[in-house]
Amino acid sequence: MKIAAKTLLLAGIVLTPTFASANDFSTATRVQYVMDCLTANSQMNVYEGVHKCSCVIDKISEKFTQTQFEDLNTAYMYKNLPADRGATFRDDKGIKSDMKLFEETNEEAYKSCRL
């Protein structure tokens, strides 16, 4: 019995960090997103806005890693720049395919979080 308990305890210690870090965004990334979201949706009071914007970033973090999110969020913001400045973000085929999923995920998150 003691061997089984020790084995389970050891397995739990080894696997716990894996579960905690799966697609986990840093606190700074989450806070920055919520602050930007609050600025973009200034008609809401702060309490309501924080909860809804936090919900959105939680939904996004379920589908993307932090690096993917940062890359796609940057491309999303800069794709409408005029001429060559935005061309990098508009014309890259790798970004285009992921951008569609990013936009759909944003849309779904906004709807489910009632933002």
XYZ file of C-alpha atoms in Angstrom:
115
model
C 0.000 0.000 0.000
C 2.809 2.400 0.841
C 4.508 1.807 -2.513
C 1.286 2.557 -4.413
C 0.748 5.769 -2.436
C 4.324 6.898 -3.049
C 3.997 6.109 -6.764
C 0.783 8.137 -7.032
C 2.326 11.020 -5.117
C 5.397 11.010 -7.346
C 3.237 10.861 -10.493
C 1.197 13.807 -9.213
C 4.295 15.876 -8.532
C 5.696 15.128 -11.986
C 2.455 15.821 -13.900
C 1.137 18.857 -11.999
C 3.394 21.463 -13.668
C 2.366 20.118 -17.082
C -1.315 20.745 -16.424
C -0.735 24.169 -14.927
C 1.319 25.483 -17.814
C -0.715 24.204 -20.773
C -1.425 27.274 -22.944
C -1.018 29.491 -19.900
C -0.480 33.168 -20.626
C 1.706 35.287 -18.382
C -0.037 37.627 -15.988
C 1.425 40.623 -17.812
C -0.081 39.467 -21.128
C -3.496 38.940 -19.542
C -3.423 42.308 -17.766
C -2.309 44.125 -20.927
C -5.138 42.515 -22.912
C -7.719 43.434 -20.262
C -6.454 47.035 -20.111
C -6.610 47.353 -23.921
C -10.068 45.770 -23.920
C -11.288 48.205 -21.240
C -9.998 51.126 -23.297
C -11.745 49.843 -26.426
C -15.000 49.234 -24.522
C -15.057 52.312 -22.315
C -18.866 52.444 -22.159
C -18.861 49.693 -19.491
C -18.124 50.284 -15.844
C -14.764 48.974 -14.664
C -16.127 46.030 -12.664
C -18.216 44.708 -15.561
C -15.447 45.385 -18.068
C -12.756 43.574 -16.098
C -14.895 40.452 -15.809
C -15.946 40.411 -19.453
C -12.489 41.221 -20.817
C -10.914 38.599 -18.526
C -13.417 36.082 -19.845
C -12.388 36.881 -23.424
C -8.664 36.406 -22.803
C -9.400 33.148 -20.959
C -11.278 31.850 -24.019
C -8.464 32.934 -26.331
C -5.852 31.253 -24.129
C -7.687 27.943 -24.525
C -6.908 27.881 -28.265
C -3.548 29.647 -28.589
C -0.182 29.600 -26.892
C 1.132 32.923 -25.632
C 3.580 33.229 -28.539
C 0.869 32.495 -31.113
C -1.422 35.015 -29.437
C 1.224 37.743 -29.394
C 2.101 37.174 -33.062
C -1.513 37.048 -34.242
C -2.644 39.947 -32.071
C 0.166 42.083 -33.517
C -0.755 41.057 -37.060
C -4.425 41.774 -36.321
C -3.621 45.289 -35.102
C -1.258 46.171 -37.953
C -2.929 44.515 -40.948
C -4.851 47.706 -41.785
C -1.780 49.915 -42.040
C -1.597 51.511 -45.473
C 0.708 50.396 -48.291
C 3.899 48.478 -47.528
C 3.736 49.014 -43.786
C 0.724 46.706 -43.483
C 1.601 44.405 -46.383
C 3.760 42.162 -44.227
C 0.769 41.389 -42.035
C -1.820 41.231 -44.840
C 0.046 39.178 -47.423
C 1.918 36.537 -45.408
C 0.218 33.196 -46.148
C 1.235 31.712 -42.803
C -0.352 34.590 -40.948
C -3.477 34.586 -43.146
C -4.426 31.010 -42.297
C -3.953 31.514 -38.566
C -5.593 34.947 -38.687
C -8.926 33.439 -39.721
C -8.913 31.143 -36.667
C -7.833 34.069 -34.471
C -10.700 36.252 -35.726
C -13.230 33.432 -35.275
C -11.956 32.754 -31.765
C -12.192 36.460 -30.890
C -15.724 36.617 -32.259
C -16.830 33.513 -30.341
C -15.181 34.776 -27.148
C -16.852 38.182 -27.417
C -20.247 36.525 -27.928
C -19.900 33.985 -25.128
C -18.590 36.627 -22.709
C -21.362 39.052 -23.773
C -18.982 41.825 -24.699
